[in-house]
PDB file of C-alpha atoms in Angstrom:
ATOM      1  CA  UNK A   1      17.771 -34.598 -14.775  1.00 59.00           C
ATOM      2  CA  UNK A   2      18.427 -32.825 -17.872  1.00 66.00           C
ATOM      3  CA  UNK A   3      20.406 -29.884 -18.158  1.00 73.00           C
ATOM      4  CA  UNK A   4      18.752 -26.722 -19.014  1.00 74.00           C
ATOM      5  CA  UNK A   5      19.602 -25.228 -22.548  1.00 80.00           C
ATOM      6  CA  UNK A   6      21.124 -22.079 -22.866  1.00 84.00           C
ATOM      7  CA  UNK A   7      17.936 -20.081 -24.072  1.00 86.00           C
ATOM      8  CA  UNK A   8      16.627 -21.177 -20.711  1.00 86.00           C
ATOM      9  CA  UNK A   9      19.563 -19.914 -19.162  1.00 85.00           C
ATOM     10  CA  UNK A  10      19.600 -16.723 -20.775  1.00 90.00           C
ATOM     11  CA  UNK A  11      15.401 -16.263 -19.786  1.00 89.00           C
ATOM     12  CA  UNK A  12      16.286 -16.724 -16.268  1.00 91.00           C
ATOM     13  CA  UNK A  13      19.276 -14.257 -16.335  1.00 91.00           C
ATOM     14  CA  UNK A  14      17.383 -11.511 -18.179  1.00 94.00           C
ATOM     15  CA  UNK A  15      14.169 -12.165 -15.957  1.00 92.00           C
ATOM     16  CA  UNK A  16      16.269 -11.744 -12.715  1.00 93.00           C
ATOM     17  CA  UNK A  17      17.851  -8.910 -13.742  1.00 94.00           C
ATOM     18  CA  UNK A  18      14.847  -6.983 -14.711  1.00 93.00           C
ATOM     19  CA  UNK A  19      13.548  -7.794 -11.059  1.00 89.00           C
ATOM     20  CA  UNK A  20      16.786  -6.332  -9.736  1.00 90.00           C
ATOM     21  CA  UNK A  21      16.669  -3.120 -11.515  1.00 91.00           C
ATOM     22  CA  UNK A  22      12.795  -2.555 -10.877  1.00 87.00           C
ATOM     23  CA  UNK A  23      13.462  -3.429  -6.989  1.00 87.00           C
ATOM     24  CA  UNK A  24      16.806  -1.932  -6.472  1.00 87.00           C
ATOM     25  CA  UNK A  25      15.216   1.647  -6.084  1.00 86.00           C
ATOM     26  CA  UNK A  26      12.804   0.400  -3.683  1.00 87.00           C
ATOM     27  CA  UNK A  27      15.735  -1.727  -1.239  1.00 87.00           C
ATOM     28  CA  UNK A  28      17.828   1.539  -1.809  1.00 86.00           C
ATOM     29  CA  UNK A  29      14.778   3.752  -0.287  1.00 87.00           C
ATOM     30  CA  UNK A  30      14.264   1.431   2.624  1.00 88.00           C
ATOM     31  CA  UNK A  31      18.041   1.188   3.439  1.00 87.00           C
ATOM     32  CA  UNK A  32      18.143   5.256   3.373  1.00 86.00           C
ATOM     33  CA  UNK A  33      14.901   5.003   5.933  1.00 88.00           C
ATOM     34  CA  UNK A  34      16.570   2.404   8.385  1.00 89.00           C
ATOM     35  CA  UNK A  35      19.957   4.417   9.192  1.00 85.00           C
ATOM     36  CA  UNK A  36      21.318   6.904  11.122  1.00 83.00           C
ATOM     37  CA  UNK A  37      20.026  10.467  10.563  1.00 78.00           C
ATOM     38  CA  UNK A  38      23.045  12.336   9.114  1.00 70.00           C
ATOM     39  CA  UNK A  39      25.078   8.691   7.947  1.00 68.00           C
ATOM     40  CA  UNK A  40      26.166  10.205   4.250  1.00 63.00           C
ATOM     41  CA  UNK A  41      24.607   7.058   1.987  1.00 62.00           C
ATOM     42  CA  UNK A  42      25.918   7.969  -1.139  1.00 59.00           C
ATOM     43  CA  UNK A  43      29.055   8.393   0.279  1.00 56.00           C
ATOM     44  CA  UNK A  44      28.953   5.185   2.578  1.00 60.00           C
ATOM     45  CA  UNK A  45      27.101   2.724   0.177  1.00 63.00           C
ATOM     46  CA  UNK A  46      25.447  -0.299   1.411  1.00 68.00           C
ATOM     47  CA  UNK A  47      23.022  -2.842   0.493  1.00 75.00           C
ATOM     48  CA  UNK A  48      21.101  -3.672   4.173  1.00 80.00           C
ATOM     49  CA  UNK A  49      19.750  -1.448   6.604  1.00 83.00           C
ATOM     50  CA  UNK A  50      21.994  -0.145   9.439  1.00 81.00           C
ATOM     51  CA  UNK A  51      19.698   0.825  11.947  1.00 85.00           C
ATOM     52  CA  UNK A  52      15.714  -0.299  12.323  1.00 88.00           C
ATOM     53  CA  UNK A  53      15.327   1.368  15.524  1.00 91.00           C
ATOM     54  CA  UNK A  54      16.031   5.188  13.801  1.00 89.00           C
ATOM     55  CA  UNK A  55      13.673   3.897  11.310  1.00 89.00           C
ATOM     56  CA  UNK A  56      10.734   3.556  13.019  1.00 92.00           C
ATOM     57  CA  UNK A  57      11.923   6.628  15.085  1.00 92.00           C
ATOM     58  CA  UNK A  58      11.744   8.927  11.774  1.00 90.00           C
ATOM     59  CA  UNK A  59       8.345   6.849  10.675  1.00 91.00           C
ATOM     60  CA  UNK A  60       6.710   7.718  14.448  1.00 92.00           C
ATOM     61  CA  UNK A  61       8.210  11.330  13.217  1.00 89.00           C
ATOM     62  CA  UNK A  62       6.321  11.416  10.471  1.00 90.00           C
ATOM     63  CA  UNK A  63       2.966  10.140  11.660  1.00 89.00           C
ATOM     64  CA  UNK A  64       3.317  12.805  14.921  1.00 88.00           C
ATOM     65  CA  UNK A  65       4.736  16.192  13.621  1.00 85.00           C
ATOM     66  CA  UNK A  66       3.020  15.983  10.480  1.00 85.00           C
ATOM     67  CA  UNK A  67      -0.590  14.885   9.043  1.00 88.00           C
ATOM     68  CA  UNK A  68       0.672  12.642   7.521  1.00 90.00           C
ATOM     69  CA  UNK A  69      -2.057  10.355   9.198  1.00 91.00           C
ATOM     70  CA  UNK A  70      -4.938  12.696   7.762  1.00 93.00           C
ATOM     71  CA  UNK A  71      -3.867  12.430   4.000  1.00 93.00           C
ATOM     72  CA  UNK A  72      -3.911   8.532   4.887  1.00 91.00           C
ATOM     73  CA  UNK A  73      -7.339   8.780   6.113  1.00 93.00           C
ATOM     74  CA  UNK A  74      -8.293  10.899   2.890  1.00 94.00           C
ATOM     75  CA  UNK A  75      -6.264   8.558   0.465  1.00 94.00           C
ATOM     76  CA  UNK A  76      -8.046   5.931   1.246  1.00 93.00           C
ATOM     77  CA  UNK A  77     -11.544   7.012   1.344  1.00 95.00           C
ATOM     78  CA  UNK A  78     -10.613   8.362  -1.942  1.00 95.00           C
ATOM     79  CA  UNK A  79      -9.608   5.503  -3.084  1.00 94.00           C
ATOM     80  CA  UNK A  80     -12.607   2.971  -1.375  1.00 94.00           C
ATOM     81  CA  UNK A  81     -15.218   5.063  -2.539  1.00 95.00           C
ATOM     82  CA  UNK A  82     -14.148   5.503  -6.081  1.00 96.00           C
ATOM     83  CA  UNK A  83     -13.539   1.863  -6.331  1.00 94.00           C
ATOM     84  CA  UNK A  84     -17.099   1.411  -5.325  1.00 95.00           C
ATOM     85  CA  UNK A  85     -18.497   3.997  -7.820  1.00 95.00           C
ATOM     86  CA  UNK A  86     -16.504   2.610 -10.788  1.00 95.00           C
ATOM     87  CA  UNK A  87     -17.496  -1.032 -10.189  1.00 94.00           C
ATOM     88  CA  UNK A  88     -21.484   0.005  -9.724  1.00 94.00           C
ATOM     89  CA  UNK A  89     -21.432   2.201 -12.698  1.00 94.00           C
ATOM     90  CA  UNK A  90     -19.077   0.106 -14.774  1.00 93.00           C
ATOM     91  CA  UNK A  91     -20.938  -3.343 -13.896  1.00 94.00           C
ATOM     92  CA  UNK A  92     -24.090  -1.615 -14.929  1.00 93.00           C
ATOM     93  CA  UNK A  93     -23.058  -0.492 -18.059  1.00 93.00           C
ATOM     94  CA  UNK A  94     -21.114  -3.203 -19.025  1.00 93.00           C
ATOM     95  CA  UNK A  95     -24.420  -5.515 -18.625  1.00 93.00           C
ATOM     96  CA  UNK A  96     -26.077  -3.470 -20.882  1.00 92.00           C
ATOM     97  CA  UNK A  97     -23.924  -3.115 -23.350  1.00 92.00           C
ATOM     98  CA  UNK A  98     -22.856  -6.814 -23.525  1.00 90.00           C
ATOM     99  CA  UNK A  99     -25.577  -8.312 -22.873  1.00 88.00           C
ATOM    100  CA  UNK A 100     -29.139  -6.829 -24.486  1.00 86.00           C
ATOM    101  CA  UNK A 101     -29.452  -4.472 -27.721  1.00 86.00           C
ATOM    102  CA  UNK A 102     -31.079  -1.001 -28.225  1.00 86.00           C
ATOM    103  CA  UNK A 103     -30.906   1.598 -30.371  1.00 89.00           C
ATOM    104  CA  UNK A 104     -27.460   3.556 -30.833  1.00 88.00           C
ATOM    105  CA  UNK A 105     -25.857   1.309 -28.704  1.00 89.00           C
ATOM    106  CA  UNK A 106     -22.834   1.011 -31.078  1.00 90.00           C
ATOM    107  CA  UNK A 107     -22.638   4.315 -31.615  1.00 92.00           C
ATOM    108  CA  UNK A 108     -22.555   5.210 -28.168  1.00 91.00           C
ATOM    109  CA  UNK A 109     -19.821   2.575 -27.157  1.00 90.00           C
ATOM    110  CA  UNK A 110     -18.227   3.860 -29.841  1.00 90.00           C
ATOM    111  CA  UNK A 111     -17.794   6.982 -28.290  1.00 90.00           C
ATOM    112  CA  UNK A 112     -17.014   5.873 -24.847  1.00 88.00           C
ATOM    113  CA  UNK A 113     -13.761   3.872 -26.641  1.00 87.00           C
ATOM    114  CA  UNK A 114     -12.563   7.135 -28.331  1.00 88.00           C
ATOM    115  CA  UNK A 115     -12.703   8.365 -25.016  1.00 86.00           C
ATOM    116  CA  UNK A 116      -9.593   6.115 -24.248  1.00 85.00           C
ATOM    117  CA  UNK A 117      -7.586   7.958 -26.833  1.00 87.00           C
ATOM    118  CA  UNK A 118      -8.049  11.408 -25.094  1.00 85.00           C
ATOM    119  CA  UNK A 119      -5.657  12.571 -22.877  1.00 85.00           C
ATOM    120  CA  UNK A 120      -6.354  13.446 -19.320  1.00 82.00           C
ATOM    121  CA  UNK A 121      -4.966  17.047 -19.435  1.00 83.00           C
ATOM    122  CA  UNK A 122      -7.575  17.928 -22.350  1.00 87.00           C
ATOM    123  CA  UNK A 123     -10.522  17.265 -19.813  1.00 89.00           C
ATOM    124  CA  UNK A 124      -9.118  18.799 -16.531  1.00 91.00           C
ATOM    125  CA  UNK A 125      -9.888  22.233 -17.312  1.00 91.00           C
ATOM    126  CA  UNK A 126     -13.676  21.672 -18.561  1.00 92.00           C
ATOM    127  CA  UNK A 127     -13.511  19.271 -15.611  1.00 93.00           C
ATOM    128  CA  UNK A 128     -12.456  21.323 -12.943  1.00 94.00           C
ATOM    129  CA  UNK A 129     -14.685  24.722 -13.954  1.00 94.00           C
ATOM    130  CA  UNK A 130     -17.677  21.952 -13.624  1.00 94.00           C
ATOM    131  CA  UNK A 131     -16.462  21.014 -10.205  1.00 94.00           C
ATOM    132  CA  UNK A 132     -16.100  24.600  -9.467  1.00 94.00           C
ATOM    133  CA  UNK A 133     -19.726  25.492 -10.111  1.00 95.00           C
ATOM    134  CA  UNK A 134     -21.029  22.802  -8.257  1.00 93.00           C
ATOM    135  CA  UNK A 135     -19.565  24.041  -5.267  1.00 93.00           C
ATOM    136  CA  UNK A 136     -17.368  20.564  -4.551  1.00 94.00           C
ATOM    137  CA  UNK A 137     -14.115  22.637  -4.103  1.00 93.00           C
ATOM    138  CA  UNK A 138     -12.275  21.076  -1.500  1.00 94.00           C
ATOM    139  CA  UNK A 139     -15.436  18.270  -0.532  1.00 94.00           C
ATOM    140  CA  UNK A 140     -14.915  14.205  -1.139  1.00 94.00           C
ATOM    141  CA  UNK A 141     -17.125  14.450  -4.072  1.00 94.00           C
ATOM    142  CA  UNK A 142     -15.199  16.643  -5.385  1.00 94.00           C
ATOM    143  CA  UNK A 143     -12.269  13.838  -5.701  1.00 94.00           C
ATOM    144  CA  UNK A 144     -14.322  11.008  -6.199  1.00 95.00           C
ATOM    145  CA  UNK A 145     -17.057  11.848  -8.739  1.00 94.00           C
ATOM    146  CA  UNK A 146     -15.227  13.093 -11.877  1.00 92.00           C
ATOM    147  CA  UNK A 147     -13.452   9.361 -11.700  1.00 90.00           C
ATOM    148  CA  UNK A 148     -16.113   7.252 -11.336  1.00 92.00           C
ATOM    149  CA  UNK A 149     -17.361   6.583 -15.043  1.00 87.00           C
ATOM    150  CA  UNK A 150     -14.231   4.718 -16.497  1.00 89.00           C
ATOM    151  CA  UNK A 151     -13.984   3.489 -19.989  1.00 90.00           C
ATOM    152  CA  UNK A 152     -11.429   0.923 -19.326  1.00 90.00           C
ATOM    153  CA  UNK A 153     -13.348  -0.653 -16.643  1.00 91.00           C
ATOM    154  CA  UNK A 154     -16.207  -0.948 -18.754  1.00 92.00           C
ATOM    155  CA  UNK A 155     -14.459  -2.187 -21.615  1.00 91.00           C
ATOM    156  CA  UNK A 156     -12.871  -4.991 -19.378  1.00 89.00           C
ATOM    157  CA  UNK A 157     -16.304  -6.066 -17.888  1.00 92.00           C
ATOM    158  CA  UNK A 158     -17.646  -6.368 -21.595  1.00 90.00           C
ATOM    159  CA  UNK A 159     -15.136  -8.623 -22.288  1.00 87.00           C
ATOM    160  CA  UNK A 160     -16.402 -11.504 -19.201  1.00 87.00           C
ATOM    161  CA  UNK A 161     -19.931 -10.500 -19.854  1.00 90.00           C
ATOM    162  CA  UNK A 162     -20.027 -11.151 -23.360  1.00 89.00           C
ATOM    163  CA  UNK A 163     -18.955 -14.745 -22.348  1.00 86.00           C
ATOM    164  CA  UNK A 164     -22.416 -15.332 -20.521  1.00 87.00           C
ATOM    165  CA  UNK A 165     -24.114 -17.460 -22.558  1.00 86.00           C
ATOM    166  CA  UNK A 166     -27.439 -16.351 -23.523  1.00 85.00           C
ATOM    167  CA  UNK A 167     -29.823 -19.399 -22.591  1.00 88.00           C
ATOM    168  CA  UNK A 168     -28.765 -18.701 -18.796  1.00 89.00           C
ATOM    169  CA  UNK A 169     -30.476 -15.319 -19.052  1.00 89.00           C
ATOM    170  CA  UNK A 170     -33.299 -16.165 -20.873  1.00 89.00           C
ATOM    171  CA  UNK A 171     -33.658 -19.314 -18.161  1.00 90.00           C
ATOM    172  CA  UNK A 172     -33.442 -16.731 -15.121  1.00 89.00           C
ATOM    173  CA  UNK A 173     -35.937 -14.702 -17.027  1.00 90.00           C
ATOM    174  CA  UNK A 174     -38.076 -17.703 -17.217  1.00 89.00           C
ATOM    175  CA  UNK A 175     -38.066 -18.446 -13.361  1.00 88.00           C
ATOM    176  CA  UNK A 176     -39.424 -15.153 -12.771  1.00 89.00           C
ATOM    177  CA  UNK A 177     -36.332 -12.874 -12.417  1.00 88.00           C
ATOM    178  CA  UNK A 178     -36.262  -8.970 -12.969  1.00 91.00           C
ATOM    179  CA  UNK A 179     -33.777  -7.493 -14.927  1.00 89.00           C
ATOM    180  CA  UNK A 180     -31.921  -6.070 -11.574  1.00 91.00           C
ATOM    181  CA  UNK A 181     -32.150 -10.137 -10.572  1.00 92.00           C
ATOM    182  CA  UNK A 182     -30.443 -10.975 -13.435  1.00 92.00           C
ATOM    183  CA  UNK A 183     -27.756  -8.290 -13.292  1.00 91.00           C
ATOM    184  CA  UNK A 184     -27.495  -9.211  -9.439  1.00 91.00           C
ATOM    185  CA  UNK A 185     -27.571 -12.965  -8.942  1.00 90.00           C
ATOM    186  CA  UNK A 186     -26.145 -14.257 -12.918  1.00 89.00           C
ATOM    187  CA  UNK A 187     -23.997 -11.569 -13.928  1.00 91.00           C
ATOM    188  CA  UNK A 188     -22.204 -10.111 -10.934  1.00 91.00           C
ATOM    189  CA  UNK A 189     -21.242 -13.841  -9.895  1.00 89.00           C
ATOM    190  CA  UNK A 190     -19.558 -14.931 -12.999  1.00 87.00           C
ATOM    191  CA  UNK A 191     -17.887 -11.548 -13.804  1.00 87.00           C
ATOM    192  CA  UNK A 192     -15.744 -11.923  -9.612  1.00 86.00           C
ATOM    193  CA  UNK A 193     -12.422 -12.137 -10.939  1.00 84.00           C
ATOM    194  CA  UNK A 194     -13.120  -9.047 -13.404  1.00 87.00           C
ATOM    195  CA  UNK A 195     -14.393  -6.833 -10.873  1.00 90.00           C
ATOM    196  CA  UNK A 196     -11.827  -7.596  -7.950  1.00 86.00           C
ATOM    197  CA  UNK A 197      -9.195  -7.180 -10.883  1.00 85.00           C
ATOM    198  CA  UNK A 198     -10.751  -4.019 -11.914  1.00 90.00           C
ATOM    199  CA  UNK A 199     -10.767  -2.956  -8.165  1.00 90.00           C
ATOM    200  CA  UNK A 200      -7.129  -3.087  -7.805  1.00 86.00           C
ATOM    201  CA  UNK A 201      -6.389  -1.565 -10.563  1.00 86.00           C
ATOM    202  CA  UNK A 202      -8.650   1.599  -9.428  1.00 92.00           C
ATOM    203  CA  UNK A 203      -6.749   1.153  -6.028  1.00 91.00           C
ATOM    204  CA  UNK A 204      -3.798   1.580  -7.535  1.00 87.00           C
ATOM    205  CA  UNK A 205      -4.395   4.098  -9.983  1.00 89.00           C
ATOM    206  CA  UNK A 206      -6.425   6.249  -7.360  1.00 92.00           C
ATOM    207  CA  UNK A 207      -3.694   6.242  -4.833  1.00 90.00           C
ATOM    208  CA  UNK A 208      -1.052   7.554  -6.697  1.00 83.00           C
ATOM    209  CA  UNK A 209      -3.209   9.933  -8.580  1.00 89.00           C
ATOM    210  CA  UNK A 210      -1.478  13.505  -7.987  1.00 89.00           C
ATOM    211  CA  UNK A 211      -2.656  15.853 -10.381  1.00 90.00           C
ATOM    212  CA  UNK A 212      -6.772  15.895  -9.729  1.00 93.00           C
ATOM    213  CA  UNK A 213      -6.195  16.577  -6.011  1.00 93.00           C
ATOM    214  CA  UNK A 214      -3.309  19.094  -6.700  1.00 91.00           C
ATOM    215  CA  UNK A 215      -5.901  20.685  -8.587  1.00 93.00           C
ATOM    216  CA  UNK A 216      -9.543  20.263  -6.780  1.00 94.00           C
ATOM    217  CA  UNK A 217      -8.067  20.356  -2.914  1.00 91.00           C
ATOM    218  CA  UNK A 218      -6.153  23.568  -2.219  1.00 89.00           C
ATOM    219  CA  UNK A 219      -6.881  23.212   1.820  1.00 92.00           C
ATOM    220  CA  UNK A 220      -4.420  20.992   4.122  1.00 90.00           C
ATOM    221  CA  UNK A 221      -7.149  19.536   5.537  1.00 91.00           C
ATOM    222  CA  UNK A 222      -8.074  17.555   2.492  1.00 92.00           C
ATOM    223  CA  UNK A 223      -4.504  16.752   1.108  1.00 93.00           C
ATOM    224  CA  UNK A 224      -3.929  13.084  -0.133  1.00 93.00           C
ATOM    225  CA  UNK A 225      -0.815  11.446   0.238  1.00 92.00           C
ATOM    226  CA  UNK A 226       0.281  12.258  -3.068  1.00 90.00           C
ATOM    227  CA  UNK A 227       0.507  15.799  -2.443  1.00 91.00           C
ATOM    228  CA  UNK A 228       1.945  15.332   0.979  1.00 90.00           C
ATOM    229  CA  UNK A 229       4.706  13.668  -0.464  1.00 89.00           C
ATOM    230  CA  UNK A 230       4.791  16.222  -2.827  1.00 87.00           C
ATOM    231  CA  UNK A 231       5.786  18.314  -0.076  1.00 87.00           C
ATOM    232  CA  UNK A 232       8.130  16.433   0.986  1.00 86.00           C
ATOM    233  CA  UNK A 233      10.182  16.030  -1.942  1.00 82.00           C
ATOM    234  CA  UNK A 234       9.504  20.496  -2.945  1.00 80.00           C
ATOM    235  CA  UNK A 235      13.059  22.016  -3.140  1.00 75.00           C
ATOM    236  CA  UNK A 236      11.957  24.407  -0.913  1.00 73.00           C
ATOM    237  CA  UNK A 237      10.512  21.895   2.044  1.00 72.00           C
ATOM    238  CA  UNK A 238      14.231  22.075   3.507  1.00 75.00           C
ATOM    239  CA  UNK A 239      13.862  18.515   4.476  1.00 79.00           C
ATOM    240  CA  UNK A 240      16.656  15.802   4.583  1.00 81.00           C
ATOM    241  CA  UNK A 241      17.289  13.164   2.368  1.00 82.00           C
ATOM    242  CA  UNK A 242      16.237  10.328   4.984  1.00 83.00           C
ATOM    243  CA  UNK A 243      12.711  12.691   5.927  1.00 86.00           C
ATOM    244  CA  UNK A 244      11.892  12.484   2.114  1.00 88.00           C
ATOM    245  CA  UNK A 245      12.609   8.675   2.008  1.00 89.00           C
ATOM    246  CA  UNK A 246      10.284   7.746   4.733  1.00 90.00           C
ATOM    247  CA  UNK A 247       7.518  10.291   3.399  1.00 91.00           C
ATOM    248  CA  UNK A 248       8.323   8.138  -0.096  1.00 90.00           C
ATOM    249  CA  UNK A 249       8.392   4.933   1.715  1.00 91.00           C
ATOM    250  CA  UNK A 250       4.988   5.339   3.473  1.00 91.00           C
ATOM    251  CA  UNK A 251       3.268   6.239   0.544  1.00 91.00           C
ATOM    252  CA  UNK A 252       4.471   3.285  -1.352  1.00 89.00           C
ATOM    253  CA  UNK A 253       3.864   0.709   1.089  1.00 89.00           C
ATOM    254  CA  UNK A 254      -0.127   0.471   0.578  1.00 88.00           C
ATOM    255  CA  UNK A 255      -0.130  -0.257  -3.539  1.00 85.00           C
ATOM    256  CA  UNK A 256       2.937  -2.478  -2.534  1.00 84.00           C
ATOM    257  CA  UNK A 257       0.899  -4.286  -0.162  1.00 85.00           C
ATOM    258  CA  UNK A 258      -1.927  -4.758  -2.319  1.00 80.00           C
ATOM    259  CA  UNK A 259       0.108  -5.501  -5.608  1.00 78.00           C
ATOM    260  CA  UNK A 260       2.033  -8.348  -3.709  1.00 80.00           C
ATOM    261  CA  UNK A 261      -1.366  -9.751  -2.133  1.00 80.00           C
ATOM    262  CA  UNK A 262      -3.874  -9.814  -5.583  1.00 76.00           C
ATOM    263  CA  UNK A 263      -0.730  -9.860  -8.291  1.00 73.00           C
ATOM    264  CA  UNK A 264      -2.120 -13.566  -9.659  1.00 72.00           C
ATOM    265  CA  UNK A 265      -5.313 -11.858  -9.862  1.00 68.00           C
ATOM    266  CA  UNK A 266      -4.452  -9.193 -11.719  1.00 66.00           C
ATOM    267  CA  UNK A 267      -2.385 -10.864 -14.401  1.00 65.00           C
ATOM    268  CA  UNK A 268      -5.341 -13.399 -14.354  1.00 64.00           C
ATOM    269  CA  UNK A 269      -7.839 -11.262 -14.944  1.00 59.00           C
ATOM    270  CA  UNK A 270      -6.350  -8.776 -18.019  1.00 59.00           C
ATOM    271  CA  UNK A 271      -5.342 -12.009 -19.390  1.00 59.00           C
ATOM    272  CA  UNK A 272      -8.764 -13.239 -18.967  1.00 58.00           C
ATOM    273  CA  UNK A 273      -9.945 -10.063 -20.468  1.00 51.00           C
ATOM    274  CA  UNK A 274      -8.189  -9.974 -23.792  1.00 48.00           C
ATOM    275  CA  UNK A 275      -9.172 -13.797 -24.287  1.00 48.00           C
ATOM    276  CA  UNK A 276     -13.300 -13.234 -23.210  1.00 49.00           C
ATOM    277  CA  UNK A 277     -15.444 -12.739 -26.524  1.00 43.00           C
TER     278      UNK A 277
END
């Protein structure tokens, strides 16, 4: 076997070091979780977990004294039904745009790209007074709906669409299909690894989204986890250190989950993306 040179070498190191650094906050949160209530960790530093069974003890905690459960249960409705919205509306779009012609059509994808370039806090307050007036205060469509038309998702679907060749279309038009058929049964097939890339993403984004529920859901009832946690870490919650870490901990597990599960995907598919056209 050869030996490896010393620019491989040096890749590896930096590569494992990056992974340490982006992962040592993370082990650090869990070993905070899995000790002792009280055990001083920054003065009693250690790399494993002490103690699972005051762990799970401070997780049952969590789940039973607070609602912690609730914001769960909101989170991820939130989060399943703007995934759905943004791949409908986004798939549709994108088959338009990539696919067929009409009039204004550049134009008008012109000005859903600029839309990229605007920054979220210019559109919250025109956003919210909307909401407001429509009565969806403190309602699920109040969350979800403002989030469902996204320009990035569209712009990613364009990119695997544009790779459908045109003689397939015209040959499903020729056996009789409608222009839903064609959408349905040719495009949404080829575009899978777009649209279950594009879903994570959402998931991800949509979970950890704090400041359009801060803003749209002022009762408890309709909390997500973001502002739960949000609680948790206030100055003025008067909760310890170990509390905050679990509240922290539960809240990162789901995008941690799903990140871990679909991660080839997701690399796949923005790679996949930039390369389509």
């Amino acid at each position: 076997m050869s030996r490896p040179s010393i620019w491989t070498v040096l890749k590896w190191v930096l590569a494992v070091s990056i992974a340490a650094i982006a992962l040592f906050p993370i082990w650090w949160m869990i070993n905070v979780v899995f000790a002792v209530p009280g055990e001083p960790v920054s003065l009693n530093p250690r790399l494993f977990p002490t103690s699972i069974p005051a762990g799970i003890e401070k997780i049952r905690l969590i789940f039973t004294e607070t609602d912690y459960l609730r914001a769960y249960g909101i989170s991820l409705l939130y989060a399943v039904l703007t995934i759905a919205g943004v791949l409908i509306i986004g798939s549709l779009a994108a088959f338009e745009f990539a696919l067929f012609d009409f009039p204004g059509r550049r134009p008008l994808f012109g000005v859903v790209m600029l839309s990229l370039m605007v920054p979220t806090a210019v559109t919250i307050i025109p956003t919210y007074l909307l909401t407001s007036q429509l009565g969806w205060l403190n309602t699920m469509q109040g969350l979800v709906v403002p989030g469902l038309a996204s320009a990035f998702g569209l712009f990613m679907l364009m990119q695997f669409m544009r790779a459908i060749p045109s003689d397939m279309i015209e040959a499903a038009r020729l056996d009789g299909a409608s222009h839903f058929q064609i959408y349905w049964h040719v495009a949404l097939p080829l575009c899978r690894n777009a649209l279950v890339t594009l879903a994570i993403l959402t998931f991800m984004q949509t979970w950890g989204n704090y400041m359009w529920p801060l803003i749209v859901s002022s009762r408890p009832e309709m909390y997500t986890v973001g502002q739960v946690v949000g609680l948790f870490n206030s100055p003025l919650s008067h909760q310890t250190v170990d509390t905050v870490m679990t509240a922290n901990l539960l809240a990162a597990i789901p995008p941690l989950v799903f990140f871990l599960i679909f991660q080839r995907k997701i690399v796949a598919g923005i790679a996949m993306s930039g390369t389509k056209g």
